[in-house]
CSV table of C-alpha atoms in Angstrom, one decimal:
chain,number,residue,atom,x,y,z
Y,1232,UNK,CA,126.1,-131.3,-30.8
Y,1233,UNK,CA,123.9,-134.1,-32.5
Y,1234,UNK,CA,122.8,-135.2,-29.0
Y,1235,UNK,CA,121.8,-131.8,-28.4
Y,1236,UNK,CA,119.9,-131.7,-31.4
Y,1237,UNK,CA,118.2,-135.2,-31.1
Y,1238,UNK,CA,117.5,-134.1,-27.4
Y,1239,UNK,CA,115.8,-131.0,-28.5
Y,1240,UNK,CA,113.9,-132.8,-31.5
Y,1241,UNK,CA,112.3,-135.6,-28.8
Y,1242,UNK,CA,111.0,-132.7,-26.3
Y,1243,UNK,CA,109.5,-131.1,-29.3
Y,1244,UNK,CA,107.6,-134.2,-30.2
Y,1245,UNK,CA,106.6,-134.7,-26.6
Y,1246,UNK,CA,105.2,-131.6,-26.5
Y,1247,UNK,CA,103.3,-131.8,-29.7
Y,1248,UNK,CA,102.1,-135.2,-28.4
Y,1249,UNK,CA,101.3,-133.6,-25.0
Y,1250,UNK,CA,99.1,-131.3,-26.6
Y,1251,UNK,CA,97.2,-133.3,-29.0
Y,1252,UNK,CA,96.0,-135.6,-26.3
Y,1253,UNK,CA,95.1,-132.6,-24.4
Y,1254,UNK,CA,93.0,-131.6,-27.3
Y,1255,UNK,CA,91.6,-134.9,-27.8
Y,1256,UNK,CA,91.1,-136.2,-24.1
Y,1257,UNK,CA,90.9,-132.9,-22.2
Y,1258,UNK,CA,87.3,-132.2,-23.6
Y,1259,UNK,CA,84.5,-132.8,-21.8
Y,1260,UNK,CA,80.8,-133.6,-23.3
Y,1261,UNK,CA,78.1,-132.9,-21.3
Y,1262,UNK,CA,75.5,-136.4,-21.0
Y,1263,UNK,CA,72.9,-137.3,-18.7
Y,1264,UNK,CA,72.8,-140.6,-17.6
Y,1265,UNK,CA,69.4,-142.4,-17.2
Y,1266,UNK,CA,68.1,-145.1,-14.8
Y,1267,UNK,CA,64.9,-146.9,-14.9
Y,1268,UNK,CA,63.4,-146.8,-11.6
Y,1269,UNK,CA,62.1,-150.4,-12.3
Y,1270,UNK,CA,65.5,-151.9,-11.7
Y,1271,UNK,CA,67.7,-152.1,-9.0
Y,1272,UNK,CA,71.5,-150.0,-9.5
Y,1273,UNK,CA,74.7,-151.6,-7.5
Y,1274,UNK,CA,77.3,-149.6,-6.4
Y,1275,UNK,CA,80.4,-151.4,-5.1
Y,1276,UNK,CA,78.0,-154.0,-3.4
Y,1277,UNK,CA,74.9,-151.9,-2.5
Y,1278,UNK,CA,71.9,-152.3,-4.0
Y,1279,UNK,CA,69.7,-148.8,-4.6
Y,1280,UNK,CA,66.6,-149.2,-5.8
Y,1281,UNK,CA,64.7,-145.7,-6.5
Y,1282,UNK,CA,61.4,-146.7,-6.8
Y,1283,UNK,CA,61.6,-147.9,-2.6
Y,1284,UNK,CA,59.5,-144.5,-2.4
Y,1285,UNK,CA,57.2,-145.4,-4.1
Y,1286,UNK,CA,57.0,-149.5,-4.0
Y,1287,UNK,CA,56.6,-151.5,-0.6
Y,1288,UNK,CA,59.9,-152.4,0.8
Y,1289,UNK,CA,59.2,-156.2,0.4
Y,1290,UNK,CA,58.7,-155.7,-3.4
Y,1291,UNK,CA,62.0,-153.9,-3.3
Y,1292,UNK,CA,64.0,-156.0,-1.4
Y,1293,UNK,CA,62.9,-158.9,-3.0
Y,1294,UNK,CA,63.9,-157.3,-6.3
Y,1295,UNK,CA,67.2,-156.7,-5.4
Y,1296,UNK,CA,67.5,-160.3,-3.6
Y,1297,UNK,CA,67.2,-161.6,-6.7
Y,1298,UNK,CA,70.2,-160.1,-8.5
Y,1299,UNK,CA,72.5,-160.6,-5.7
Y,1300,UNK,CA,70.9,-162.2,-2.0
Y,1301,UNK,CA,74.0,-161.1,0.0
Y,1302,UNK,CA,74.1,-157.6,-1.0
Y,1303,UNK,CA,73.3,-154.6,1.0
Y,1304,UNK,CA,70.4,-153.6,0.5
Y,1305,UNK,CA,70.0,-149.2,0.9
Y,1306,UNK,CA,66.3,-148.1,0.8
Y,1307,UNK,CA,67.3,-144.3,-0.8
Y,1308,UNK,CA,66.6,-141.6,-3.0
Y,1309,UNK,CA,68.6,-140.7,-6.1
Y,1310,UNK,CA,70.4,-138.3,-3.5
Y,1311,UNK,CA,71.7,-141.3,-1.5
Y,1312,UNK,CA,73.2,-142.6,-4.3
Y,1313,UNK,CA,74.5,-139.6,-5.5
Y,1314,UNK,CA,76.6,-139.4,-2.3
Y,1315,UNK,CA,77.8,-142.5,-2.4
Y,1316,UNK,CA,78.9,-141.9,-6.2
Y,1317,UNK,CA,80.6,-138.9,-5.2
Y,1318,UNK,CA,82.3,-140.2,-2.5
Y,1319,UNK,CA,84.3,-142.5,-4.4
Y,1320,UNK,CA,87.7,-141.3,-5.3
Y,1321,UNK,CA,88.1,-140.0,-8.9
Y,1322,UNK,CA,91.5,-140.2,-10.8
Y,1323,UNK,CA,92.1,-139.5,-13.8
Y,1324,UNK,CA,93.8,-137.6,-16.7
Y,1325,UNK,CA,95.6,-134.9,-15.3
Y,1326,UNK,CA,98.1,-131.9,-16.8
Y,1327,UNK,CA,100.1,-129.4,-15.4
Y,1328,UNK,CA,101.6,-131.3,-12.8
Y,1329,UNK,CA,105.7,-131.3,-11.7
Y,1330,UNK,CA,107.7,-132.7,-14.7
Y,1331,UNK,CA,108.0,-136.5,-14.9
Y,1332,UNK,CA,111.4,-137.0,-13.5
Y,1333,UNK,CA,113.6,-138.2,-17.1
Y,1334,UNK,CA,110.8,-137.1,-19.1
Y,1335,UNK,CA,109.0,-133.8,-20.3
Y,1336,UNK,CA,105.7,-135.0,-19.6
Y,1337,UNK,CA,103.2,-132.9,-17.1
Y,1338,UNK,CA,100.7,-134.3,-18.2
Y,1339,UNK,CA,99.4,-138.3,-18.5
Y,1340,UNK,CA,96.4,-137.9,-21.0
Y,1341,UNK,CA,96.1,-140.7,-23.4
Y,1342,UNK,CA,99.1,-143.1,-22.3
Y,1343,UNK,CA,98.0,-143.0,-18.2
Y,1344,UNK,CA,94.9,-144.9,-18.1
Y,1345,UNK,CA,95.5,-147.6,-17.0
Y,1346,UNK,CA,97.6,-146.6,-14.1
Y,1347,UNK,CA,94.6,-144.3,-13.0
Y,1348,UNK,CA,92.4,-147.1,-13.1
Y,1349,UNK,CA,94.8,-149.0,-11.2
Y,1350,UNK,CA,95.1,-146.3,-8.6
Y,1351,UNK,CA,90.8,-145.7,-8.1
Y,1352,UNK,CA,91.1,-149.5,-7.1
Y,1353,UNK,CA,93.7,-149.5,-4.8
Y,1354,UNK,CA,91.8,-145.7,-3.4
Y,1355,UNK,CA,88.6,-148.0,-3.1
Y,1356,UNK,CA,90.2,-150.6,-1.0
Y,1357,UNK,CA,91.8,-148.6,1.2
Y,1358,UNK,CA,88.7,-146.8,2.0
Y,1359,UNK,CA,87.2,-149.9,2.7
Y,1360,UNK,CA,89.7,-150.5,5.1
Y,1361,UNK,CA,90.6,-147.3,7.0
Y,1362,UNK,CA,86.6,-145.7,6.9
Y,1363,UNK,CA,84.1,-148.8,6.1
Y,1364,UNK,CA,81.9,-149.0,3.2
Y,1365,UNK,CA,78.9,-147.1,4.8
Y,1366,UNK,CA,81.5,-144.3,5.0
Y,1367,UNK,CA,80.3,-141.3,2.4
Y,1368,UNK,CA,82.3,-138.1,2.1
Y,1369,UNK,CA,80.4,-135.1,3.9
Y,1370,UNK,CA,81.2,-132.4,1.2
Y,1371,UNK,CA,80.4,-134.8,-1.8
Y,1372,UNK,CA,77.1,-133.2,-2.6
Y,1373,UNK,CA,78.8,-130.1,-2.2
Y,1374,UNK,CA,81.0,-130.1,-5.2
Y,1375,UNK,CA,80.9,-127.3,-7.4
Y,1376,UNK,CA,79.6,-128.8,-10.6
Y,1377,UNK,CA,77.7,-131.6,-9.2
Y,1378,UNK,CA,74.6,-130.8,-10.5
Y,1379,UNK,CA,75.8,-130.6,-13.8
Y,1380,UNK,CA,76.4,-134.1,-15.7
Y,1381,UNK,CA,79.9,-133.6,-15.6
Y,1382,UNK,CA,82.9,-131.4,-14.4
Y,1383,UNK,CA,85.2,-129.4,-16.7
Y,1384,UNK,CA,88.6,-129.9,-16.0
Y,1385,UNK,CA,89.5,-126.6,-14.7
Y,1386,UNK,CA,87.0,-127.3,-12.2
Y,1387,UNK,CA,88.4,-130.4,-11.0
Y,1388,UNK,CA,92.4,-129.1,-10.9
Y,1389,UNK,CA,90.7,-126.4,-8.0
Y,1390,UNK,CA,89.2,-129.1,-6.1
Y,1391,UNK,CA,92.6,-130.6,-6.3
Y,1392,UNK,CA,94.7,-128.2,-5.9
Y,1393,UNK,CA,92.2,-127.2,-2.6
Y,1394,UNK,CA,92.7,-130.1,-1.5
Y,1395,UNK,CA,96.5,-130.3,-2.3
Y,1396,UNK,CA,97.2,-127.5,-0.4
Y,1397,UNK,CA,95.6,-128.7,2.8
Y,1398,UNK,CA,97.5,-131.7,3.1
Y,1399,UNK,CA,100.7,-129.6,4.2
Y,1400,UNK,CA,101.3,-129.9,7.1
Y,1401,UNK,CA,98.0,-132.3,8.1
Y,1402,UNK,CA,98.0,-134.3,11.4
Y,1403,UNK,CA,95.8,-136.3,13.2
Y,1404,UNK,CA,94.1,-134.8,15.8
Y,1405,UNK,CA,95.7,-135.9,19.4
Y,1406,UNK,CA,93.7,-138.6,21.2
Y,1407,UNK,CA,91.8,-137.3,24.0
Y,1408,UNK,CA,88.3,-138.5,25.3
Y,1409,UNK,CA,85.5,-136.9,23.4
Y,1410,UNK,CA,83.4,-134.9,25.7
Y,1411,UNK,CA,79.7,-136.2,26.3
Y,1412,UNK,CA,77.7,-135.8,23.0
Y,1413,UNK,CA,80.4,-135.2,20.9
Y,1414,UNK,CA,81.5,-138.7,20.1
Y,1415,UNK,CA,80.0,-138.3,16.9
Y,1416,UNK,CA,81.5,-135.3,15.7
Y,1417,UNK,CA,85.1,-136.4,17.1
Y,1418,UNK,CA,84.6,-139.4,14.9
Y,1419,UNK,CA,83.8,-137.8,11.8
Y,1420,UNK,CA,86.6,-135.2,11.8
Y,1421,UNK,CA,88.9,-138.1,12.2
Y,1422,UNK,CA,87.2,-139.7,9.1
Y,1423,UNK,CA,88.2,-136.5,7.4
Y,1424,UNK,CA,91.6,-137.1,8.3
Y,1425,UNK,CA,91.9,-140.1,7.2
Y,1426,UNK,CA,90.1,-139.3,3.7
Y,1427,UNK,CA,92.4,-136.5,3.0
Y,1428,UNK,CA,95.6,-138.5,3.8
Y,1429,UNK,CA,94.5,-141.0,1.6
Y,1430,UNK,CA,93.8,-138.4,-1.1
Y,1431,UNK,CA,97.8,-137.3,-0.1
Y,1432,UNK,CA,98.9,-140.5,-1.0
Y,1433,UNK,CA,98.1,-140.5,-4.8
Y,1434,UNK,CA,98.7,-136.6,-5.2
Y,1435,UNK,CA,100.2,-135.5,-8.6
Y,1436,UNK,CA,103.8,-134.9,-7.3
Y,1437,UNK,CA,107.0,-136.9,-6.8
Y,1438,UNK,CA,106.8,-136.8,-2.9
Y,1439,UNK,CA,103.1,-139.2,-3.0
Y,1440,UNK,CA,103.0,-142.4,-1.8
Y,1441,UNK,CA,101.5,-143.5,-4.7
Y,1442,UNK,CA,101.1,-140.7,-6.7
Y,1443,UNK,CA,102.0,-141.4,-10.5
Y,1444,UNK,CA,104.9,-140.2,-10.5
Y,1445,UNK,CA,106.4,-142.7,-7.9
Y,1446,UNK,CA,104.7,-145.6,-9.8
Y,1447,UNK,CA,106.3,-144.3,-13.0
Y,1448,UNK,CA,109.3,-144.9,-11.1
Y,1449,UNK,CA,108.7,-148.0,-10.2
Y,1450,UNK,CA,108.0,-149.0,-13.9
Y,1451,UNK,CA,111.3,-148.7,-14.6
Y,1452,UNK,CA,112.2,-152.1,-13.1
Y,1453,UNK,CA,109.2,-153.4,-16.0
Y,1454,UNK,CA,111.4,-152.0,-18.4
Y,1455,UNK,CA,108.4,-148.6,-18.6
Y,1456,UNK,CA,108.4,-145.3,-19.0
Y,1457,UNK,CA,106.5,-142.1,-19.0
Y,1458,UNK,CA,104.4,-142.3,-22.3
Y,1459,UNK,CA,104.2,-145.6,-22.5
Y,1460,UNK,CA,100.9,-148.0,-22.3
Y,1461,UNK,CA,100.7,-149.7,-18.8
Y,1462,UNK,CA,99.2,-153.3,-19.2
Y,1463,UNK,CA,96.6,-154.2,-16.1
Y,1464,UNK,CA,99.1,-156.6,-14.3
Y,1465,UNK,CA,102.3,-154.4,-14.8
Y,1466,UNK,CA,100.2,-151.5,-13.1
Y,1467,UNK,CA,99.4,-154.3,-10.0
Y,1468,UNK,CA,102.9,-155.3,-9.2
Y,1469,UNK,CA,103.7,-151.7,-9.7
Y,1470,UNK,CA,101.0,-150.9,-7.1
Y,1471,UNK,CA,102.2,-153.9,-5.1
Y,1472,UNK,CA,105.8,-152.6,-4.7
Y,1473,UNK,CA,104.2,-148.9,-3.9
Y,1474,UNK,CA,102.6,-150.2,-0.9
Y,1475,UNK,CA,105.1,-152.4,-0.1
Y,1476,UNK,CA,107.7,-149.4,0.2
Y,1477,UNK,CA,105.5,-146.5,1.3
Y,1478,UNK,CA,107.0,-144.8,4.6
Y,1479,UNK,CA,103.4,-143.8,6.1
Y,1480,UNK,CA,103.2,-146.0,9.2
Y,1481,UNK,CA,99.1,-145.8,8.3
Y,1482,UNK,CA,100.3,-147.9,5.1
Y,1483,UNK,CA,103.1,-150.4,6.5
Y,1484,UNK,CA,100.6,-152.2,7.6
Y,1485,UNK,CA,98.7,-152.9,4.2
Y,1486,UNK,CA,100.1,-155.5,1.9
Y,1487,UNK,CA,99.0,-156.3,-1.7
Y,1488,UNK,CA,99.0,-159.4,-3.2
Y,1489,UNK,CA,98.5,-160.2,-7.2
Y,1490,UNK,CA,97.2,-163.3,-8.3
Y,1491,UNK,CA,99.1,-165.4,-10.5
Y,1492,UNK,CA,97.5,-166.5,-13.5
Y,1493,UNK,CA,94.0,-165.2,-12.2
Y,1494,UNK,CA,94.4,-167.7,-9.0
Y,1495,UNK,CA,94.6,-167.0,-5.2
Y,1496,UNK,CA,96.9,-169.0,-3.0
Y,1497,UNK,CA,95.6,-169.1,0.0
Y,1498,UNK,CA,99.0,-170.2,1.6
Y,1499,UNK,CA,100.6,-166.7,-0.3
Y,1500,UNK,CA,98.2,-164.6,0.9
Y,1501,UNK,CA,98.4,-165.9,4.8
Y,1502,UNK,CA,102.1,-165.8,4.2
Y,1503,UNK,CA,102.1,-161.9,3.2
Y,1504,UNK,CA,99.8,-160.9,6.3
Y,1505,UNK,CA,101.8,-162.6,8.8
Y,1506,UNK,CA,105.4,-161.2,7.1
Y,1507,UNK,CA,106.5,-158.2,9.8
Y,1508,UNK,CA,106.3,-154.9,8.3
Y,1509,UNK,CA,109.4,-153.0,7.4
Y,1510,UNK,CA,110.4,-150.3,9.8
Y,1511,UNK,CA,109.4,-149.5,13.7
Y,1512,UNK,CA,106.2,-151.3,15.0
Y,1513,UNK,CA,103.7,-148.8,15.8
Y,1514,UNK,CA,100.1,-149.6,17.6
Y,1515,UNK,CA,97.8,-148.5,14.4
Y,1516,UNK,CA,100.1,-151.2,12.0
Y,1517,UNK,CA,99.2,-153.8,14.7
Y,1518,UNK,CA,95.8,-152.9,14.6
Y,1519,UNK,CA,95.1,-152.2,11.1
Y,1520,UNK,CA,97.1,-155.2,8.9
Y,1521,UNK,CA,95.3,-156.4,5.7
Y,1522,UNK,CA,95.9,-157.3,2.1
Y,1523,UNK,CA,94.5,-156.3,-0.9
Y,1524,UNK,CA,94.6,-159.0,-3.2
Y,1525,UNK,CA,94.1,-157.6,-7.1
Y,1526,UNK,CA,93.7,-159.8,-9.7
Y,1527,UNK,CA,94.3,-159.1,-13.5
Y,1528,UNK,CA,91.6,-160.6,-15.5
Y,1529,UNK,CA,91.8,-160.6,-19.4
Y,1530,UNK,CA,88.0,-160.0,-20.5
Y,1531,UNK,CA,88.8,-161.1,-24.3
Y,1532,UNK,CA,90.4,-160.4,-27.2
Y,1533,UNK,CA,87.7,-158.5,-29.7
Y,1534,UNK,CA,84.6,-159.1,-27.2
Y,1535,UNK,CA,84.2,-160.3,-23.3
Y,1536,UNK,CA,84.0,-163.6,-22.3
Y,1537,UNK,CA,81.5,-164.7,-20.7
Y,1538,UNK,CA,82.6,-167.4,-18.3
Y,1539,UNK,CA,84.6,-164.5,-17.1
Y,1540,UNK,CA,81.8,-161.8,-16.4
């Protein structure tokens, strides 16, 4: 009967706690963001530079050259950048999702931060990989609420839940040769493909690859739990075993390696590329092996460092 009782008492308080920080994390403030058109913005290692309208494209190329000689540099609007923005994927706080298995959380605002963040990485990198970096999402200027500075969250859990839906049931399109003039358009619906199953694999729901509530599960080896505060390299092992045990053949071939003590071994890394992936060899693992290497940096203690920046 006490059990009961203390049982009941700790779902109360995680619902009172749910809902505070969905009162204090769930609103959003509109601001507008401002860039001088003097300077150059990079995005992920592109340089836009929104005055190449209006300035000669030495003067802007030599601008951006400056900050950063082996970057890419994009002569483009603001528009271009915008779709390259927008075609990043965004995760974040997120509530009325299935019940944290052992928990009554459906929801991860103000303890699941870090494990978003952690999750956008990993999303970037295996974009890189599957699609290229010149790869930009064809809806992304499309979104509703794009034009406005920012997106209410009702507005985002229907993107999501759109896109949700969609991946039931989603295949690759069988291989054939494109017809002449077509090449193109065969190409970019199997970029959308690809896009949406990597969307799939960090879904809100226990089936994801990576969603959070598999990498909640996988904290419990780190002695974590739903609610609690993920460090930066807890969250990259925890992303490390995530890949390493995902069943998509798209990801067996993908390993991720953490630095120890902010340092790369080569040796490691060569070692974890050339280790057979588990399960039955299939042509697109052969083809497609890499590793993500992540490395958890401290930035400082009360302000960054700057040997570090």
């Amino acid at each position: 009967m006490e059990n009961n009782e203390r049982d009941d008492v700790e779902k109360l308080k995680s619902m009172f706690l749910s809902a505070w920080h969905n009162v204090q994390y769930s609103w959003i403030l509109k601001t507008k963001t401002y860039f001088s058109r003097n300077s150059p913005v990079f995005l992920l290692g592109k340089c836009y530079h929104f005055k190449a309208e209006e300035a000669s494209v030495e003067s802007v190329a030599g601008s951006c050259s400056d900050k950063a000689s082996e970057r890419k540099l994009v002569i483009g609007s603001v528009v271009e950048f915008r779709r390259d923005f927008a075609s990043r994927i965004w995760l974040t706080y997120r509530e009325q999702f299935p019940q944290i298995q052992g928990s009554s959380f459906t929801s991860d605002c103000g303890w699941g931060c870090t494990l978003r963040t952690g999750q956008m990485l990993l999303a970037q990198g295996l974009v890189l990989h599957l699609l290229g970096r010149d790869w930009t999402w064809s809806d992304a200027l499309k979104m509703d609420g794009l034009d406005t500075e920012s997106w209410t969250a009702s507005a985002a859990r229907k993107l999501v839940s759109s896109l949700e839906s969609s991946f039931q049931g989603l295949k690759p399109p069988e291989s054939h040769a494109p017809a002449p003039g077509r090449a193109e358009e065969a190409s970019t619906d199997l970029n959308c493909v690809h896009h949406r199953k990597i969307v799939s694999w960090f879904a809100d729901c226990p089936a994801a690859q990576i969603g959070v509530h598999r990498l909640i599960e996988l904290g419990h080896a780190s002695g974590k739990s739903a609610g609690d505060w993920y460090g930066p390299a807890v969250v990259a092992h925890i992303l490390r075993k995530a890949v390493k045990e995902a069943t998509d053949p798209e990801l067996q071939g993908i390993t991720v390696y953490v630095a120890q003590d902010c340092t790369v071994y080569s040796a490691d890394v060569i070692d974890s590329l050339q280790k057979p992936a588990q399960g039955p060899e299939t042509e697109t693992r052969v083809d497609r092996k890499a590793v993500i290497i992540l490395i958890p940096v401290r930035l400082g203690g009360e302000k960054n460092q700057p040997g570090v920046l």
